[in-house]
Structures are given as C-alpha cells and as structure tokens.
Amino acid sequence: MKDINILAIESSCDETAAAVVRNGREVLSNVINTQIDIHTLYGGVVPEIASRKHIENINPVIRKALKDANMTWDDIDAIGITYGPGLVGALLVGVAEAKALAWALKKPLVPVHHIEGHISANYIADKTLEPPFAALVVSGGHTHLVEVKDYGSYEIIGRTRDDAAGEAFDKVARAVGLGYPGGPKIDKLSKEGNPDAITFPVAHVNGSAYDFSFSGIKSAVLNYLNGAQMKNEEVNKADLVASFQKAVVSALVDHSMMLVKEKGYKKLAIAGGVSANSALRAACEEACKEAGVEFFCPPLGLCTDNAAMIGAAAYYEYVNGTRGAWDLNAIPNLKLGER
Ligand code: KG4
Ligand code: ZN
C-alpha cells in the first residue's frame, strides 16, 4: 500500500503545532511553538492572546514541519486539523489555515477531534497497539474514561462533573503559589513530600460510578490552606501537594481499573497533559501489572498538546473516508464520537 503522509495542525489552546506523520504511526516532524511563557504572566491561558499568537506563529510552524520532514507539499497526501473542542478563537486560526491550504493545494481536509488526537498519541508510542482498549484521557480541559472500540469509534463511559483533572492541578498549584501550569510543578514538588500526610476526600458521584468530581478535593486543599493561615501555622507545601496528587491519582486509577475489569479489557492507555504525571504513570503501571492488563502511555512530549497526535488520528479518519467540507467550522464544545 502507498504511504500516506499527513500534515497535521493543532491550535486548540496555547500551543501552535504542526507535524508530518506517515501512516499514522511514524512521526517525520513535530514542531510545537508553546505560548506558556506569555500566559504564565496572567496565571492561565488568555484566549484573546492565544488567538493572536497562533496567527503570528502558524505559518512559520507549518513551514518548519515540512522542512524538518524534508518534504515539499507534493509529498503531502492530506491536511489534518483539530476542529474542536477548545478555545473557539484559537481553533479558528488552525481551521481557517487548514482549509486555505487544502483548497489551494487541492488536498483532502481531515477534521480531527482533539481528544481523539490525545488517545492516538499511543499509536505513535507503541506501533503494536490496536483497538479495542480502554483509555483514560486527562488534560487541562477534559477527564474522560473512554472505550476505544475501533479506530475512530469511541464511547465515553465516565467524565468529570466539575473540574478537569488538569484544571484541579492548576488551581491547587496557583493557591499554593507554584504558578502556571500547575501539573508539572506539583508533580516535581510532590517527590519531596509525604503523600500520606493529609487525607483528602476522593469524591464519588452518586448514580454514576465511572464519573469523576475534583472540585471537592480542590476545595478541601483551599480550606486546609485557609485554616492554617488563620491559625498562623506553617504549611508543608510538599506534603500538601503530594497528598492532593495522591487523592486525584487514586480516583483516576480506581475508575480506570473498574472499567478494564468490568468490561474485560486487556489494555489500558492513558493520554492528555496529566498523563505526563509521574505518580499517575507509576500507579497505572502497577495496577495494570497486578490485573494482568497491558499498560500504554505516550512519551512525555506527546502527552501535552502537539500536532503529531493529530496526524496519527487524522490517518485513521482519512482511511475511514472522513473529509472536511469547505464550510468546516471550529466547534468549541465538540463531543467525542460526534460529527
Ligand atoms: O493536554 P494538555 O496539554 O492541554 C489540554 O488539552 O488541556 O494538558 C494540559 C494540562 C495542564 O492542566 C497541566 O497542568 C497538566 O496538563 N499537566 C500535568 C503534568 N504535565 C502537564 N498534570 C500533572 N502532572 C504533570 N506532570
Ligand atoms: Zn489537549
């Protein structure tokens, strides 16, 4: 079969990214221009700034992706693009760019769901991974437990009722004074703390065993900090964040293993920014080993937003015949499995 090279673009949040991926598994280039330094000044992503920066960066990023892959446009078979979910203004920059390229170059346009992209990072990491498998997608905007039934076929089994896991990490980090983005900072500081120092509640959602709730843990941390401040007590930040991290990780792992066991899955994959968390990776690995389940996780660089994962997902959508029309729009609240 002829090789299929896809140029993929990702601009749903604060990274402007482009990549060339061959046959969904081989990354020929992966360029990411992160805006983290600018948004750090404001303690979080400022949507208007993100859109403006995407406009400035998108053409150079795409040019570099082609150059790094040692290719010209003639070598590219299709354009893959994240069209949701995400920040509408940020998504629109990528969608408009992808449509313009596909139109001008007469190439097929392949729309990709951002979460499908995160899950597909696992196809790059392990060339043998094939559906069906269970997936835990944990990022700044999403916490989903997903059954990956086939390429492009997903069923969401559990989701967060309030904050996403990454959002909880970011909010707790801000409260403790660690800055943005909080996840990596909490991960690092936790290594110096005692995860059993403080017991934080792991909320269960009534009526839906697979759903998550993280606002309770976040509030418990904030109450703990306020209480200490009122009593003029020093807080051991490392113990605090390690205990918080343990509570979040145990909820994520418990729910994932419940899905794997109840539905008889032999494989569990994790994805999304929070899947870079060292405690989560270790806990999943151990739980899977104990249950005789194969565990998959992307390398750190493919956990957070990137375009290589979009190129991997776009390949399977391309093969399935998914094509974007010229009126393709950015859909900020796009649901997984919907068109
Ligand atoms: O997937 P991603 O780059 O963007 C979204 O689609 O949301 O995820 C970003 C999120 C942020 O909330 C960040 O704090 C979190 O992933 N994150 C982590 C770690 N690295 C990134 N959370 C916990 N531990 C980490 N090591
Ligand atoms: Zn993401």
Coordinates of C-alpha atoms and ligand atoms in Angstrom, one line a residue:
M1 CA 0.0 0.0 0.0
K2 CA 1.1 3.5 -0.8
D3 CA 2.5 5.6 2.1
I4 CA 0.1 8.3 3.4
N5 CA 1.8 11.4 4.7
I6 CA -0.4 13.8 6.6
L7 CA 0.5 17.3 7.6
A8 CA -1.4 18.0 10.8
I9 CA -2.2 21.3 12.6
E10 CA -3.2 21.8 16.2
S11 CA -4.2 25.2 17.7
S12 CA -6.9 24.4 20.2
C13 CA -5.3 26.1 23.2
D14 CA -2.0 27.7 23.8
E15 CA 0.4 25.6 21.6
T16 CA 0.7 26.3 17.9
A17 CA 1.8 23.0 16.4
A18 CA 2.3 21.3 13.1
A19 CA 3.6 17.8 12.3
V20 CA 4.1 15.4 9.4
V21 CA 3.1 11.8 10.2
R22 CA 3.4 8.8 7.9
N23 CA 0.7 6.1 8.0
G24 CA -0.5 7.2 11.4
R25 CA 2.5 5.9 13.3
E26 CA 5.7 7.4 12.1
V27 CA 6.5 11.0 13.1
L28 CA 8.6 12.7 10.4
S29 CA 8.5 16.1 12.1
N30 CA 6.8 17.6 15.2
V31 CA 7.0 21.3 15.7
I32 CA 5.5 23.0 18.8
N33 CA 5.5 26.7 19.5
T34 CA 4.3 27.0 23.1
Q35 CA 2.9 30.2 24.5
I36 CA 3.3 29.1 28.1
D37 CA 5.7 32.0 28.9
I38 CA 3.2 34.7 27.9
H39 CA 0.2 33.1 29.6
T40 CA 2.2 32.4 32.8
L41 CA 2.3 36.2 33.3
Y42 CA -1.5 36.1 33.7
G43 CA -1.7 32.8 35.7
G44 CA -3.6 31.0 33.0
V45 CA -4.4 30.9 29.3
V46 CA -5.8 34.3 28.0
P47 CA -7.9 33.3 24.9
E48 CA -7.5 36.6 23.0
I49 CA -3.7 36.4 23.4
A50 CA -3.7 32.8 22.3
S51 CA -5.6 33.5 19.1
R52 CA -3.2 36.4 18.2
K53 CA -0.1 34.3 18.8
H54 CA -1.5 31.5 16.7
I55 CA -1.9 33.9 13.8
E56 CA 1.7 35.1 14.2
N57 CA 3.1 31.6 14.5
I58 CA 1.1 29.3 12.4
N59 CA 2.8 29.8 9.0
P60 CA 6.4 29.5 10.3
V61 CA 5.5 26.5 12.4
I62 CA 3.9 24.7 9.3
R63 CA 6.9 25.7 7.1
K64 CA 9.3 24.2 9.7
A65 CA 7.3 21.0 10.0
L66 CA 7.6 20.5 6.2
K67 CA 11.3 21.4 6.2
D68 CA 12.1 19.1 9.2
A69 CA 10.3 16.2 7.4
N70 CA 12.5 17.0 4.4
M71 CA 9.4 17.3 2.2
T72 CA 7.5 19.6 -0.2
W73 CA 3.8 20.0 -0.5
D74 CA 3.9 17.4 -3.3
D75 CA 4.8 14.8 -0.7
I76 CA 1.7 15.5 1.4
D77 CA -1.5 13.5 0.9
A78 CA -3.9 15.3 3.2
I79 CA -4.2 18.1 5.8
G80 CA -5.3 17.0 9.3
I81 CA -6.8 19.6 11.6
T82 CA -8.2 19.9 15.1
Y83 CA -11.6 21.5 14.8
G84 CA -12.7 21.0 18.5
P85 CA -13.1 21.1 21.4
G86 CA -11.0 24.0 22.6
L87 CA -11.0 27.8 22.6
V88 CA -13.0 29.0 19.7
G89 CA -10.7 31.8 18.6
A90 CA -7.7 29.6 18.8
L91 CA -9.3 26.7 16.9
L92 CA -10.5 29.1 14.2
V93 CA -6.9 30.1 13.3
G94 CA -6.0 26.5 12.6
V95 CA -9.2 25.6 10.9
A96 CA -9.0 28.6 8.5
E97 CA -5.4 27.9 7.8
A98 CA -6.0 24.2 7.1
K99 CA -9.0 25.0 4.8
A100 CA -6.9 27.5 2.9
L101 CA -4.1 25.1 2.4
A102 CA -6.3 22.2 1.4
W103 CA -8.2 24.4 -1.1
A104 CA -5.1 25.9 -2.6
L105 CA -3.1 22.7 -2.8
K106 CA -6.2 20.5 -3.8
K107 CA -5.6 18.1 -0.9
P108 CA -8.2 16.4 1.2
L109 CA -9.1 18.1 4.6
V110 CA -9.4 15.7 7.5
P111 CA -11.1 17.1 10.7
V112 CA -9.9 15.6 14.0
H113 CA -11.4 15.7 17.5
H114 CA -8.7 16.9 19.9
I115 CA -9.4 14.1 22.4
E116 CA -9.2 11.5 19.6
G117 CA -5.8 13.1 18.9
H118 CA -4.6 12.6 22.6
I119 CA -5.7 9.0 22.5
S120 CA -3.9 8.4 19.2
A121 CA -0.6 9.6 20.7
N122 CA -0.5 6.0 22.0
Y123 CA -0.4 4.7 18.4
I124 CA 2.8 6.5 17.8
A125 CA 4.3 5.4 21.1
D126 CA 3.6 1.7 20.5
K127 CA 3.3 0.6 16.9
T128 CA 1.6 -2.7 18.0
L129 CA -1.3 -1.0 19.9
E130 CA -4.7 -1.6 18.2
P131 CA -8.3 -1.2 19.4
P132 CA -10.2 -2.3 21.3
F133 CA -8.8 -0.9 24.6
A134 CA -9.8 1.3 27.5
A135 CA -8.5 4.9 27.6
L136 CA -8.2 7.5 30.4
V137 CA -7.9 11.0 28.9
V138 CA -6.8 13.5 31.4
S139 CA -6.0 17.1 30.4
G140 CA -6.5 20.7 31.3
G141 CA -10.0 20.7 29.8
H142 CA -11.0 17.0 29.9
T143 CA -11.3 14.0 32.1
H144 CA -12.8 11.1 30.2
L145 CA -12.9 7.4 30.6
V146 CA -13.4 6.1 27.1
E147 CA -14.0 2.7 25.4
V148 CA -12.0 2.7 22.2
K149 CA -14.0 0.2 20.2
D150 CA -12.2 0.6 16.9
Y151 CA -10.2 3.3 15.0
G152 CA -12.5 6.4 15.1
S153 CA -15.1 4.6 17.2
Y154 CA -15.4 5.8 20.8
E155 CA -17.8 5.6 23.7
I156 CA -17.4 7.9 26.7
I157 CA -18.1 5.8 29.9
G158 CA -17.2 8.4 32.5
R159 CA -16.5 12.1 32.7
T160 CA -15.8 14.8 35.3
R161 CA -18.9 16.5 36.7
D162 CA -17.0 19.7 37.5
D163 CA -13.2 20.5 37.2
A164 CA -11.0 18.5 34.8
A165 CA -8.1 16.8 36.5
G166 CA -5.5 19.2 35.0
E167 CA -7.7 22.2 36.0
A168 CA -7.6 20.9 39.6
F169 CA -3.8 20.6 39.4
D170 CA -3.6 24.1 38.0
K171 CA -5.9 25.7 40.6
V172 CA -4.2 24.0 43.6
A173 CA -0.8 25.0 42.3
R174 CA -1.9 28.6 42.0
A175 CA -3.3 28.5 45.6
V176 CA -0.1 27.1 46.9
G177 CA 1.9 29.7 44.9
L178 CA 3.6 27.4 42.4
G179 CA 2.3 29.2 39.3
Y180 CA 1.1 28.1 35.9
P181 CA 1.0 25.4 34.5
G182 CA 0.5 23.7 37.9
G183 CA 0.6 20.0 36.9
P184 CA 4.4 19.7 36.2
K185 CA 5.2 21.8 39.3
I186 CA 3.0 19.7 41.6
D187 CA 4.5 16.6 40.1
K188 CA 8.0 17.8 40.9
L189 CA 7.3 19.1 44.4
S190 CA 5.4 16.0 45.4
K191 CA 8.5 14.0 45.1
E192 CA 9.8 15.8 48.2
G193 CA 6.5 15.4 50.1
N194 CA 4.7 12.7 52.0
P195 CA 1.6 11.6 50.1
D196 CA 0.0 10.2 53.3
A197 CA 0.5 13.4 55.4
I198 CA -3.1 14.6 54.8
T199 CA -6.1 12.6 53.8
F200 CA -8.2 14.4 51.1
P201 CA -11.6 13.0 50.2
V202 CA -11.9 11.2 46.9
A203 CA -15.5 12.1 45.8
H204 CA -17.8 9.6 44.4
V205 CA -20.6 10.8 42.1
N206 CA -24.0 9.5 43.0
G207 CA -25.6 7.3 40.4
S208 CA -22.6 7.1 38.1
A209 CA -19.7 5.0 39.4
Y210 CA -17.5 6.0 36.4
D211 CA -17.9 9.8 36.7
F212 CA -15.3 12.0 38.5
S213 CA -15.5 15.0 40.7
F214 CA -12.5 17.1 41.6
S215 CA -13.9 20.3 42.9
G216 CA -14.3 18.7 46.3
I217 CA -10.6 17.8 46.6
K218 CA -9.7 21.3 45.3
S219 CA -11.9 23.0 47.9
A220 CA -10.5 20.7 50.7
V221 CA -7.0 21.9 49.8
L222 CA -8.1 25.5 49.8
N223 CA -9.8 25.1 53.1
Y224 CA -6.7 23.4 54.5
L225 CA -4.6 26.4 53.4
N226 CA -7.1 29.0 54.8
G227 CA -7.3 27.1 58.1
A228 CA -3.5 27.1 58.5
Q229 CA -3.3 30.7 57.6
M230 CA -5.9 31.7 60.2
K231 CA -4.1 29.7 62.9
N232 CA -0.8 31.2 61.7
E233 CA 0.6 27.7 61.1
E234 CA 3.3 27.0 58.5
V235 CA 2.1 24.7 55.7
N236 CA 4.4 22.0 54.4
K237 CA 3.7 22.6 50.7
A238 CA 5.4 19.4 49.5
D239 CA 3.3 17.3 51.8
L240 CA 0.1 19.2 50.8
V241 CA 0.6 18.8 47.1
A242 CA 1.8 15.2 47.4
S243 CA -1.4 14.4 49.4
F244 CA -3.6 16.2 46.9
Q245 CA -1.9 14.4 44.0
K246 CA -2.4 11.0 45.7
A247 CA -6.1 11.6 46.0
V248 CA -6.5 12.6 42.4
V249 CA -4.3 9.8 41.1
S250 CA -6.2 7.2 43.2
A251 CA -9.6 8.3 41.8
L252 CA -8.2 8.2 38.2
V253 CA -6.6 4.7 38.6
D254 CA -9.6 3.2 40.5
H255 CA -12.1 4.2 37.9
S256 CA -9.9 3.1 35.0
M257 CA -9.3 -0.3 36.6
M258 CA -13.0 -0.7 37.3
L259 CA -13.7 -0.1 33.6
V260 CA -11.0 -2.5 32.5
K261 CA -12.2 -5.2 34.8
E262 CA -15.9 -4.9 34.3
K263 CA -15.7 -4.8 30.5
G264 CA -12.9 -7.3 30.3
Y265 CA -10.4 -5.1 28.5
K266 CA -6.8 -6.4 28.2
K267 CA -5.3 -3.0 27.5
L268 CA -5.4 0.4 29.2
A269 CA -4.0 3.5 27.6
I270 CA -3.7 7.0 29.2
A271 CA -3.4 10.3 27.3
G272 CA -3.6 14.0 27.7
G273 CA -1.4 16.5 29.6
V274 CA -2.0 14.9 33.1
S275 CA -0.9 11.5 31.7
A276 CA 2.7 13.0 32.0
N277 CA 2.2 12.9 35.8
S278 CA 4.9 10.5 37.2
A279 CA 2.7 9.3 40.1
L280 CA -0.2 8.5 37.7
R281 CA 2.0 6.6 35.3
A282 CA 3.6 4.6 38.2
A283 CA 0.2 3.8 39.8
C284 CA -1.4 2.8 36.4
E285 CA 1.6 0.6 35.6
E286 CA 1.4 -1.2 39.0
A287 CA -2.4 -1.6 38.9
C288 CA -2.3 -3.0 35.3
K289 CA 0.5 -5.4 36.2
E290 CA -1.5 -6.7 39.1
A291 CA -4.6 -7.1 37.0
G292 CA -2.7 -8.7 34.1
V293 CA -3.5 -5.8 31.8
E294 CA -1.2 -4.3 29.3
F295 CA -0.5 -0.6 30.0
F296 CA 0.3 2.1 27.4
C297 CA 1.3 5.7 27.8
P298 CA 2.7 8.2 25.4
P299 CA 6.2 9.6 25.9
L300 CA 6.2 12.9 27.9
G301 CA 6.5 15.1 24.8
L302 CA 3.3 13.5 23.2
C303 CA 1.2 13.8 26.4
T304 CA 0.6 17.6 26.3
D305 CA -0.8 19.2 23.1
N306 CA 1.1 18.5 19.9
A307 CA 0.3 18.0 16.2
A308 CA 1.9 14.6 15.8
M309 CA -1.0 13.0 17.7
I310 CA -3.5 14.9 15.4
G311 CA -1.6 13.4 12.4
A312 CA -2.0 9.9 13.9
A313 CA -5.7 10.3 14.4
A314 CA -6.1 12.0 11.0
Y315 CA -4.6 9.0 9.3
Y316 CA -7.2 6.6 10.6
E317 CA -10.0 9.1 9.9
Y318 CA -8.6 9.6 6.3
V319 CA -8.6 5.8 5.8
N320 CA -12.2 5.7 7.1
G321 CA -13.2 8.3 4.5
T322 CA -13.7 11.3 6.8
R323 CA -13.4 14.5 4.9
G324 CA -14.0 18.1 6.0
A325 CA -16.2 20.3 3.7
W326 CA -15.2 23.9 2.9
D327 CA -17.7 25.2 5.5
L328 CA -15.9 23.2 8.3
N329 CA -16.1 25.3 11.4
A330 CA -14.4 25.3 14.8
I331 CA -16.6 23.6 17.4
P332 CA -15.5 24.6 20.9
N333 CA -17.7 22.0 22.7
L334 CA -17.4 19.2 20.1
K335 CA -18.3 15.8 21.7
L336 CA -16.2 12.8 21.1
G337 CA -17.8 10.4 18.6
E338 CA -20.0 13.2 17.1
R339 CA -19.6 15.0 13.7
Ligands
KG4_1 O1 -3.4 18.1 27.1 P1 -2.9 19.5 27.5 O2 -1.6 19.9 27.1 O3 -4.0 20.6 27.2 C1 -5.3 20.4 27.2 O4 -5.9 19.8 26.2 O5 -6.0 20.7 28.2 O6 -3.0 19.4 29.1 C2 -2.5 20.5 29.9 C3 -2.8 20.1 31.4 C4 -2.5 21.3 32.3 O7 -3.6 21.4 33.2 C5 -1.2 20.8 33.1 O8 -1.2 21.3 34.4 C6 -1.4 19.3 33.0 O9 -1.9 19.0 31.8 N1 -0.1 18.6 33.2 C7 0.2 17.8 34.3 C8 1.6 17.4 34.1 N2 2.0 17.9 32.9 C9 1.0 18.7 32.4 N3 -0.5 17.5 35.3 C10 0.0 16.7 36.3 N4 1.3 16.3 36.2 C11 2.1 16.6 35.1 N5 3.4 16.2 35.1
ZN2 ZN -5.0 18.7 24.9

